Coordinates of N, CA and C in Angstrom, one line a residue:
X12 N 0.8 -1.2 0.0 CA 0.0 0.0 0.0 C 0.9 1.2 0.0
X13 N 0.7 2.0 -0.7 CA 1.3 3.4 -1.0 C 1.0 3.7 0.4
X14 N 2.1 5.1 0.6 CA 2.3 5.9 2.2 C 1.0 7.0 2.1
X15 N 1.0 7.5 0.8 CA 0.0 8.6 1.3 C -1.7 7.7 1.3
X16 N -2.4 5.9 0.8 CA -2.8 5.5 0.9 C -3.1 5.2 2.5
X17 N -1.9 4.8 3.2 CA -1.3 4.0 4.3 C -1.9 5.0 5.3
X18 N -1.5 6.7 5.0 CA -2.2 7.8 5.9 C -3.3 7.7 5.7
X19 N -3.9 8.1 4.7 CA -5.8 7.8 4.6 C -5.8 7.2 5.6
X20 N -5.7 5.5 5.4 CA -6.7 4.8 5.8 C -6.7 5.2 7.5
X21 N -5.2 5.6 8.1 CA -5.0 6.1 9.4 C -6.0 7.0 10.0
X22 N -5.9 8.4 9.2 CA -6.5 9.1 9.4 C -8.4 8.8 9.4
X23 N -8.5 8.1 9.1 CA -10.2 7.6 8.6 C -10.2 6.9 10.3
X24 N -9.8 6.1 10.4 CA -9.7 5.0 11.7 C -9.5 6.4 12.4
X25 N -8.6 7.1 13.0 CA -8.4 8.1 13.8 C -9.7 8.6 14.3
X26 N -10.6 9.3 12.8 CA -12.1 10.0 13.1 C -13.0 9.2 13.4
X27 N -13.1 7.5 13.7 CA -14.2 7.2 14.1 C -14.4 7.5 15.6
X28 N -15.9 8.2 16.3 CA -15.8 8.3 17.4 C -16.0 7.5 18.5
X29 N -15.8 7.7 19.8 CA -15.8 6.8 20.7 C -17.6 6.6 20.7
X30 N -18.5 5.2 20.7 CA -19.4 5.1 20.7 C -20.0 4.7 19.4
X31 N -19.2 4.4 18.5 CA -19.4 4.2 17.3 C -18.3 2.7 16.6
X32 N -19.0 2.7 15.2 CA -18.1 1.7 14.8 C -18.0 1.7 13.3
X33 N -16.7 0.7 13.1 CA -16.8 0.9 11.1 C -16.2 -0.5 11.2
X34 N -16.9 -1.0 10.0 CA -16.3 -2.4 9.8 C -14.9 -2.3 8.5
X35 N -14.3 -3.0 8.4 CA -12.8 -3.1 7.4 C -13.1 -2.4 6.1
X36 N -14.1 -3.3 5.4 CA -15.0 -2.7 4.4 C -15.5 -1.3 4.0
X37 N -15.9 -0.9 5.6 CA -15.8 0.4 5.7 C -15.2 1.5 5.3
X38 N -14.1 1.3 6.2 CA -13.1 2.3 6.2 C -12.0 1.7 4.6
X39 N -12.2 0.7 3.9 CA -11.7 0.2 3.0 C -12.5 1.4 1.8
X40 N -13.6 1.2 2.0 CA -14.2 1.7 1.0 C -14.2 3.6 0.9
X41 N -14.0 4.1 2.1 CA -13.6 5.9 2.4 C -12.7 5.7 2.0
X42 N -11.4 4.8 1.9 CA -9.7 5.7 1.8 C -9.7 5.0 0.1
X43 N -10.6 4.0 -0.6 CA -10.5 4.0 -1.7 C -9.2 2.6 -2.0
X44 N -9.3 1.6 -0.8 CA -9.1 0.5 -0.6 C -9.4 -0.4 -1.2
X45 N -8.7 -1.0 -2.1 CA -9.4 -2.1 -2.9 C -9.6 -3.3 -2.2
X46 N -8.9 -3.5 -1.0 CA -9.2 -5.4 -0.3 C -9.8 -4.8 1.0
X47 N -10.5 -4.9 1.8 CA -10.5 -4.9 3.4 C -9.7 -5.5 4.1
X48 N -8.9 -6.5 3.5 CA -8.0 -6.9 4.5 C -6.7 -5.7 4.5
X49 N -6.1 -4.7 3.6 CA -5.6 -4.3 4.1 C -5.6 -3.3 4.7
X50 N -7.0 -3.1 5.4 CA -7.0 -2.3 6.7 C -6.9 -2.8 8.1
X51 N -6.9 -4.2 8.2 CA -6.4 -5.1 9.1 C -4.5 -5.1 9.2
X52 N -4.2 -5.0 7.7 CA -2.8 -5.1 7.9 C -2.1 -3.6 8.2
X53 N -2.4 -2.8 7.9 CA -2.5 -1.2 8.9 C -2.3 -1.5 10.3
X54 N -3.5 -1.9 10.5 CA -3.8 -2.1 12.1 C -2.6 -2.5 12.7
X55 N -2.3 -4.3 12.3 CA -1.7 -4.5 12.5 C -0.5 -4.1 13.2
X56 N 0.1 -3.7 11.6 CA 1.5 -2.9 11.7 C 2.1 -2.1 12.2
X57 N 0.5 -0.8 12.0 CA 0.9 0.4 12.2 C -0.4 1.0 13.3
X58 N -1.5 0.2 14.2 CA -2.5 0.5 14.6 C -2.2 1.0 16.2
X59 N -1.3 0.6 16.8 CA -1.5 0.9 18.3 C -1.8 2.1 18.6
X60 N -1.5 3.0 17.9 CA -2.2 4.5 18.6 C -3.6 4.9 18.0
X61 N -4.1 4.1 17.2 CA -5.7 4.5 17.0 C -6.6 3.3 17.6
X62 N -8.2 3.8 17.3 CA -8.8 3.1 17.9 C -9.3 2.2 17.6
X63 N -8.2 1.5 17.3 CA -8.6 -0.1 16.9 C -10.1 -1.0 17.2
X64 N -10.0 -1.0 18.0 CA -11.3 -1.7 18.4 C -12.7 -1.0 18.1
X65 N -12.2 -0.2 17.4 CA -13.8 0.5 16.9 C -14.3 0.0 15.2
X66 N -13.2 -0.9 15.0 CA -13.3 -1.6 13.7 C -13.5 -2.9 13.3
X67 N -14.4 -3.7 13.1 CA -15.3 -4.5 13.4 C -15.1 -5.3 11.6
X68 N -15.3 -6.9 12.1 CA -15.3 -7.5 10.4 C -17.6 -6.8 10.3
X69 N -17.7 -7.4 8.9 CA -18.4 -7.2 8.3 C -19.5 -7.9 8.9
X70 N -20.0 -8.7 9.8 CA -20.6 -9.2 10.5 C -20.8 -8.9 12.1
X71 N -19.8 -7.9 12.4 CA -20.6 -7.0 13.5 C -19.4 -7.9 14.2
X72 N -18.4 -8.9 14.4 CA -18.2 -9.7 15.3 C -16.5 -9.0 15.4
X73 N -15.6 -9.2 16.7 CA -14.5 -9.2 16.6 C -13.9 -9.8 15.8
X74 N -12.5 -10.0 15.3 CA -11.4 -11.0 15.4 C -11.4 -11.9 16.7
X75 N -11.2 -12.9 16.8 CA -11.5 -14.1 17.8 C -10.5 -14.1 18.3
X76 N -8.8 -13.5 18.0 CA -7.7 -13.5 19.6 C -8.3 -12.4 19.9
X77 N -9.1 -11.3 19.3 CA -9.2 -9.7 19.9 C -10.7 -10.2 20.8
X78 N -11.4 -10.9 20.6 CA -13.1 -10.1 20.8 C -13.0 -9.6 22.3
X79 N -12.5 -10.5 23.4 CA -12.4 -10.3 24.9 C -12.1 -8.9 24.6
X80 N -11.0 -8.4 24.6 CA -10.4 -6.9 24.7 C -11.3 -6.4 24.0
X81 N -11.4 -6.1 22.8 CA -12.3 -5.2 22.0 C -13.5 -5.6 22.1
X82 N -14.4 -6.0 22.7 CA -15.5 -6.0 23.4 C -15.8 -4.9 24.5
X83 N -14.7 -5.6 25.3 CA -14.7 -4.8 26.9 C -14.4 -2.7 26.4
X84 N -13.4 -3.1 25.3 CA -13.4 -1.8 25.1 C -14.5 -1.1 24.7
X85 N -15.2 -1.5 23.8 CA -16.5 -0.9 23.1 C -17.4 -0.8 24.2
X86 N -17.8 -1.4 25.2 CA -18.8 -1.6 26.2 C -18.4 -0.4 27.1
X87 N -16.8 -0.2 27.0 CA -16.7 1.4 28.2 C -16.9 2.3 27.4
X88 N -17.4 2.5 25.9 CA -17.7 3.7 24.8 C -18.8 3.9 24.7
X89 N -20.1 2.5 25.6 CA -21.4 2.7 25.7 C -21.8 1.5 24.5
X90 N -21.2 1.0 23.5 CA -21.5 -0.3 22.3 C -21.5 -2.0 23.0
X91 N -22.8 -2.0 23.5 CA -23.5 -3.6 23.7 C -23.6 -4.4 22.5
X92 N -22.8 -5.2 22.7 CA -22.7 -6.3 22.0 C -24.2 -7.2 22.6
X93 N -24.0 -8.0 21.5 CA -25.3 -9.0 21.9 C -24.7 -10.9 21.9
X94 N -24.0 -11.2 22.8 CA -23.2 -12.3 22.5 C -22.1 -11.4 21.6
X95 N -21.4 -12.0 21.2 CA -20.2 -11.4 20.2 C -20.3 -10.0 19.2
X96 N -21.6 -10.4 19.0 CA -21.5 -9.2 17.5 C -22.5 -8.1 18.3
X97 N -21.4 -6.9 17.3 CA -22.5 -5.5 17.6 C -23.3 -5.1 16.5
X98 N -24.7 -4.8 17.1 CA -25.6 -4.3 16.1 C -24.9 -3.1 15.2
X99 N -24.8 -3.4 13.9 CA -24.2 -2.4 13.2 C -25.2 -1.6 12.8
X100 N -26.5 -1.8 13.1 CA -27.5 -1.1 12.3 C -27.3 0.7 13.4
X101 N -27.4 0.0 14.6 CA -27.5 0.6 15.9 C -26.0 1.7 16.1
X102 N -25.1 1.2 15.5 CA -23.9 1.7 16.0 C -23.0 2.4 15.0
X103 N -23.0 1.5 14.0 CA -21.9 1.8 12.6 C -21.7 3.7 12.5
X104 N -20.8 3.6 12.3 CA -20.4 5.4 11.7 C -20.7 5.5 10.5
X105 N -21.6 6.7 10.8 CA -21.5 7.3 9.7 C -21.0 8.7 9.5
X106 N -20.0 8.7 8.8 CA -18.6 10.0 8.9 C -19.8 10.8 8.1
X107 N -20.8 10.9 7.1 CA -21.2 12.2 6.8 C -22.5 12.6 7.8
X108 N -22.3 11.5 8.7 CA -23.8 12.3 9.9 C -23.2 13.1 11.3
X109 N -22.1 12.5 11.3 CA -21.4 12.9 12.3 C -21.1 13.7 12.4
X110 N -20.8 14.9 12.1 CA -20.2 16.3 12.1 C -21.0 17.2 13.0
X111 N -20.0 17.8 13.9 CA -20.6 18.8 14.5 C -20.9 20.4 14.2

């Protein structure tokens, strides 16, 4: 992934807010991401200072080494899971409603 690509998608993950969520797809599809997985490999690499856990697969559900942690996280932002997966109907971002 190109660097000024590699910043998008950073910056996109950065603006989601606490209490909200975006799935890979998501934020794949704002920075003009052709795979969603390589917003997972972002994360990865380069995620610890954003908010990772606000980024969800396409089914509402964690990654399965993360869900424990990024559950517990989303639950202190106010986002109830229901068993594993969050209602994305309920929660998902949407970056053009959100503006103050």
């Amino acid at each position: 992934m190109e660097e000024q690509m590699h910043h998008r998608v950073r910056e996109i993950i950065a603006a989601v807010p606490p209490g909200r969520v975006a799935t890979y797809g998501d934020i794949a599809a704002l920075a003009g991401v052709p795979n969603p997985r390589q917003i997972g490999w972002v994360l990865r690499e380069d995620g610890g200072d954003l908010p990772w856990h606000r980024i969800l697969r396409a089914t509402g559900v964690p990654a399965e080494h993360l869900r424990t942690e990024q559950l517990a996280l989303l639950r202190a932002e106010g986002v109830v899971a229901h068993g594993s997966r969050v209602d994305l109907r309920r929660y998902r971002w949407d970056p053009d409603a959100d503006h103050d």
